[in-house]
Short mmCIF file of C-alpha atoms in Angstrom, two decimals:
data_model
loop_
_atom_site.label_atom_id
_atom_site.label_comp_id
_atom_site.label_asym_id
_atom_site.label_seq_id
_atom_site.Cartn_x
_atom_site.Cartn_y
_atom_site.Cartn_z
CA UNK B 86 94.63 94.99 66.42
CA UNK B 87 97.90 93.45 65.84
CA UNK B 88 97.83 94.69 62.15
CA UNK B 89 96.45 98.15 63.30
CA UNK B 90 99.62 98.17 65.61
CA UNK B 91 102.22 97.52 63.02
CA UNK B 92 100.80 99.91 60.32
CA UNK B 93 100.93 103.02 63.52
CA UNK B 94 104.58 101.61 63.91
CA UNK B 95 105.61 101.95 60.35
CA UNK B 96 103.71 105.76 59.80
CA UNK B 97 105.61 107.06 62.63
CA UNK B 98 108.90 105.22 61.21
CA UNK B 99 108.49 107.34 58.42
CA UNK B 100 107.42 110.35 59.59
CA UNK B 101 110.59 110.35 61.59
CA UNK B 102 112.61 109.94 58.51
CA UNK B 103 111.24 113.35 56.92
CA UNK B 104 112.08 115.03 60.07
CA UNK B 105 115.85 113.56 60.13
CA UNK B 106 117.41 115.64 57.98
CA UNK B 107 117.25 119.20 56.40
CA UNK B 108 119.35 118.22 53.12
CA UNK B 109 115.87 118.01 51.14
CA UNK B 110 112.44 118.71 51.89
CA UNK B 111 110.31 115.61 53.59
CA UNK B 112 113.95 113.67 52.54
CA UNK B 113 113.69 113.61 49.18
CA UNK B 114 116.78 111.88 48.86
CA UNK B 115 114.70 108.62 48.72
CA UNK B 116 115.37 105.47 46.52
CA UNK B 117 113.81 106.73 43.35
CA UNK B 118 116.16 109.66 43.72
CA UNK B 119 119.17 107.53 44.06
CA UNK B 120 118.79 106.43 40.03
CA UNK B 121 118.95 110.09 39.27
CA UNK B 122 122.45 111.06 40.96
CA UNK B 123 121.12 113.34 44.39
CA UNK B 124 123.96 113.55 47.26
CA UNK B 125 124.45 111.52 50.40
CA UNK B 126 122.03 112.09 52.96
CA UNK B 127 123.94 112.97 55.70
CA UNK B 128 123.70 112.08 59.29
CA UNK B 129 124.43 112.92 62.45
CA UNK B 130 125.94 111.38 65.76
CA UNK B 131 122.85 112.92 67.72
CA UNK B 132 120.27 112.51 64.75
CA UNK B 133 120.78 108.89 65.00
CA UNK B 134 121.58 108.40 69.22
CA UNK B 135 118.10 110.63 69.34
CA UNK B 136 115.94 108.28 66.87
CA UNK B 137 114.36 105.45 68.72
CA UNK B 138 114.53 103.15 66.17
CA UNK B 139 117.44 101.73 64.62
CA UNK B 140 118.90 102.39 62.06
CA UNK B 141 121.05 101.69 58.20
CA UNK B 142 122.41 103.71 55.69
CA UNK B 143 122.30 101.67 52.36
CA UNK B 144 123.84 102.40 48.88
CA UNK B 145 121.70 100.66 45.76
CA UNK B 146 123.82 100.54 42.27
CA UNK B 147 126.50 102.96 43.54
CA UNK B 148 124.12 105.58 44.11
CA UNK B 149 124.10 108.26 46.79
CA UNK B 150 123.87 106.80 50.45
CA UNK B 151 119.75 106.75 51.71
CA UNK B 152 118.90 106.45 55.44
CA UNK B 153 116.37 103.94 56.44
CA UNK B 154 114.96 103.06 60.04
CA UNK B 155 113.56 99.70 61.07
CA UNK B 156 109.98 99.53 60.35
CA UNK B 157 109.15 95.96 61.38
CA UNK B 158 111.22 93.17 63.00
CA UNK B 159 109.16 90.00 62.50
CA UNK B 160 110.08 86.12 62.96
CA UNK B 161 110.46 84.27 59.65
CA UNK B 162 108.46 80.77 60.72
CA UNK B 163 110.46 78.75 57.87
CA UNK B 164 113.86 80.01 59.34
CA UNK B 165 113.02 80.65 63.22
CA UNK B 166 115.08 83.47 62.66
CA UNK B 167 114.30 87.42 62.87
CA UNK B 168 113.43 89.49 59.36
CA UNK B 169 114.37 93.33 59.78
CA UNK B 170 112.76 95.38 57.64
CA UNK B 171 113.88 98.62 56.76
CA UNK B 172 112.02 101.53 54.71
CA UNK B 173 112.86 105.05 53.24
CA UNK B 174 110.38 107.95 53.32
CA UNK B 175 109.10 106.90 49.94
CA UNK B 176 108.02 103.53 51.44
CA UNK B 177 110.99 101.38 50.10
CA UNK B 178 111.91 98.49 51.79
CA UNK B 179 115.02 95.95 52.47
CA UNK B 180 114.40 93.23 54.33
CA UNK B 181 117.44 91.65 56.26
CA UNK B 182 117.80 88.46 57.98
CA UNK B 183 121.15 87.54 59.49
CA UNK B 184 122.71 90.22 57.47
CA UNK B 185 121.45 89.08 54.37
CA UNK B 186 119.44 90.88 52.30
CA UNK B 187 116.29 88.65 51.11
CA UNK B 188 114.22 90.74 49.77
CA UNK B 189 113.16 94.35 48.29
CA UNK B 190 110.17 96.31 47.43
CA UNK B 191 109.69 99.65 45.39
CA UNK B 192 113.41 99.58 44.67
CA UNK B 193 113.41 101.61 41.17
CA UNK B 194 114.78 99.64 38.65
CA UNK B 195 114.86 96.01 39.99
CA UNK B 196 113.75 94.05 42.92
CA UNK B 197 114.56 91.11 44.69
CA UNK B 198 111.03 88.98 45.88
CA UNK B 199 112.87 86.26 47.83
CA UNK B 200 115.86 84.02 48.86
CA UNK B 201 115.40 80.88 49.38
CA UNK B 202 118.64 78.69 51.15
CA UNK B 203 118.63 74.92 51.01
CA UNK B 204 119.79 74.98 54.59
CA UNK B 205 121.35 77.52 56.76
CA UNK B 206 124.32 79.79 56.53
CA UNK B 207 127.53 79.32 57.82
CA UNK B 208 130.79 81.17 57.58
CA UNK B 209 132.46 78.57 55.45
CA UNK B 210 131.44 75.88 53.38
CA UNK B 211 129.17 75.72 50.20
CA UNK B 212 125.49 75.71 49.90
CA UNK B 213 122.57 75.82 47.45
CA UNK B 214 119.88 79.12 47.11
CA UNK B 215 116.82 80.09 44.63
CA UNK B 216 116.56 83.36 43.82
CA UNK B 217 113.53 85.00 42.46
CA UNK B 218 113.54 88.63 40.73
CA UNK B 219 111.65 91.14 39.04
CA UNK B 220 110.98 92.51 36.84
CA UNK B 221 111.84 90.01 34.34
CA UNK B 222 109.65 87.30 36.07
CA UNK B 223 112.95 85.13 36.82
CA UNK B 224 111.90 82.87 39.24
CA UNK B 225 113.74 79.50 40.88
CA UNK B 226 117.33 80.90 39.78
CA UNK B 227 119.85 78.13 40.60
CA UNK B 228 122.61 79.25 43.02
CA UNK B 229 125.71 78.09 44.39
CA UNK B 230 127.19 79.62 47.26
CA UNK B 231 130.76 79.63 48.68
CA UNK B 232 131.62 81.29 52.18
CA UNK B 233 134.80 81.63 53.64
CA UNK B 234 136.34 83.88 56.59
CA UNK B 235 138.67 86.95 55.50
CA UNK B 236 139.65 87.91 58.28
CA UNK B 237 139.78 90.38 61.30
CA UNK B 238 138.62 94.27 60.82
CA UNK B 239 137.83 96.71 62.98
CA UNK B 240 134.81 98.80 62.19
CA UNK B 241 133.41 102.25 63.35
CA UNK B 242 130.33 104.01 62.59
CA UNK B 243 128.62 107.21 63.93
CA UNK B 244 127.63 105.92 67.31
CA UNK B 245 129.57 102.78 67.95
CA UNK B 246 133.68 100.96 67.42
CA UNK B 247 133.30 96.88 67.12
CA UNK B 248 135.80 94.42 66.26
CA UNK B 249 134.37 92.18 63.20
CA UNK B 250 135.36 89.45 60.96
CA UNK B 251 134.89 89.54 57.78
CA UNK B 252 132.64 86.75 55.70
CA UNK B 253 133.05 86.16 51.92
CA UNK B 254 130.74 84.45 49.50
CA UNK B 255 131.48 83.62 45.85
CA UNK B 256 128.00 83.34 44.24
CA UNK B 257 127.73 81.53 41.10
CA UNK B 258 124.26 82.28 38.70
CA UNK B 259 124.22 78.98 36.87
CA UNK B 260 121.74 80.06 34.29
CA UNK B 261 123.14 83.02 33.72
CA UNK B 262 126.51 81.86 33.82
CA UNK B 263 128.00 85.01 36.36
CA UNK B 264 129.82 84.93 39.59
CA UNK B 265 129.71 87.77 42.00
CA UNK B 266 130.97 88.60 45.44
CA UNK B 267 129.33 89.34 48.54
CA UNK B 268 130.74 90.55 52.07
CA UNK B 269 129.69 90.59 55.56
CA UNK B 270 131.13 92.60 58.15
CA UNK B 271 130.12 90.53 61.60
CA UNK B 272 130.45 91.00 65.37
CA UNK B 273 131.57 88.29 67.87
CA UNK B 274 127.46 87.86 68.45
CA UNK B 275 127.34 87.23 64.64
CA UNK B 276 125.41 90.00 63.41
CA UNK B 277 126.31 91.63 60.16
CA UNK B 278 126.89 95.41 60.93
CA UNK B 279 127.86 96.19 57.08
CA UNK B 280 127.33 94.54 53.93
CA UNK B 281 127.61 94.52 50.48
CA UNK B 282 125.56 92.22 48.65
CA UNK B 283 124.74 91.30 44.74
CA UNK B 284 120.92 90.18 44.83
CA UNK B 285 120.45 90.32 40.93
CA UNK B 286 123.27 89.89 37.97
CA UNK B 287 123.95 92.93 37.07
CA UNK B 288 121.33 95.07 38.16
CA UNK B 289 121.05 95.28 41.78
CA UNK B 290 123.56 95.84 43.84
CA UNK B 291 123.18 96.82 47.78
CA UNK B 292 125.72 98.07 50.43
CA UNK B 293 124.34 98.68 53.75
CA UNK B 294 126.08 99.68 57.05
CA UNK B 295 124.13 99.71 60.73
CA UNK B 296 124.08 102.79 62.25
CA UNK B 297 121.55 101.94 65.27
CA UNK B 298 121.88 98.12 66.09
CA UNK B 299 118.16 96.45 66.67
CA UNK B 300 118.23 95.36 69.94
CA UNK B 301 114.78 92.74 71.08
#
């Protein structure tokens, strides 16, 4: 039943996605679309108030901006912390937890199939990951991570104004000998309302910004 329950959840998620938006028929301006150059999908304030899930926009490899909604928000039993999972019409899928991302599926070119952190995040400090990717089969990849805070920022989207700070991470791909940066725009309750996140050298890049918080 439970299963049953989550698979009606996540048909409806997407059939509200095709009915969003009249840029392109069903929303065509999915994640396969986005590695062939189609325009923003735009939203607005009342599309996304009126939705009664929440919400991202997110922007893979400096492609167009996609809308997602929040399919699934599940407890990760290794972390004790929530995984969001967000999907496009074309059953794409980001998974989030604390703001970062952790994992992908049906991305187009490149996918990210976990994150694994020696021990858990803070806003400063250094700390050890594993990264595994595909399509290349790269499993286990070494990572350090550095964190710092930037600073203050304030930060508006379509629905809601927040004061944030923003987070900082040097990551540095030991076998592959490449160091990227990663930022997270966060609240005073710590969650990341925007983001934008390396997940594999050089071939996947993801920004994402909250439109409709997840509330429990």
């Amino acid at each position: 039943m439970r299963n049953c329950t989550k698979l009606s959840v996540m048909l409806f998620a997407l059939l509200l996605i095709s009915g969003c938006s009249q840029k392109f028929n069903d929303l065509n301006a999915t994640l396969k679309e986005a590695a062939f150059g189609f325009d923003d999908v735009e939203m607005t304030k009342e599309q996304v108030s009126n939705l009664p899930y929440a919400s991202i926009q997110a922007r893979i490899n400096q492609g167009p901006l996609i809308f997602m909604v929040l399919a699934f928000a599940e407890l990760n039993p290794a972390t004790g912390h929530m995984q969001l999972k967000w999907v496009s019409s074309d059953h794409a899928m980001i998974v989030t937890e604390n703001g970062r991302i952790v994992k992908t599926i049906n991305l187009p070119s490149a996918n990210l199939a976990s994150v694994t952190l020696a021990q858990t995040m803070a806003n400063s400090g250094s700390f050890q990951a594993l990264y595994d990717w595909t399509p290349d089969y790269s499993y286990s990849q070494p990572v350090i991570i550095t964190s710092k805070e930037i600073g203050k920022e304030d930060l508006s989207s379509l629905i809601w104004q927040q004061k944030t700070t923003l987070v900082q991470e040097n990551l540095a791909f030991s076998k592959t000998n490449s160091n990227y940066t990663n930022q997270y725009w966060q609240n005073s309750d710590d969650h990341t309302l925007k983001s934008s996140q390396w997940l594999i050298p050089n071939k996947l890049h993801i920004e994402y910004e909250v439109l409709k918080p997840y509330h429990k």
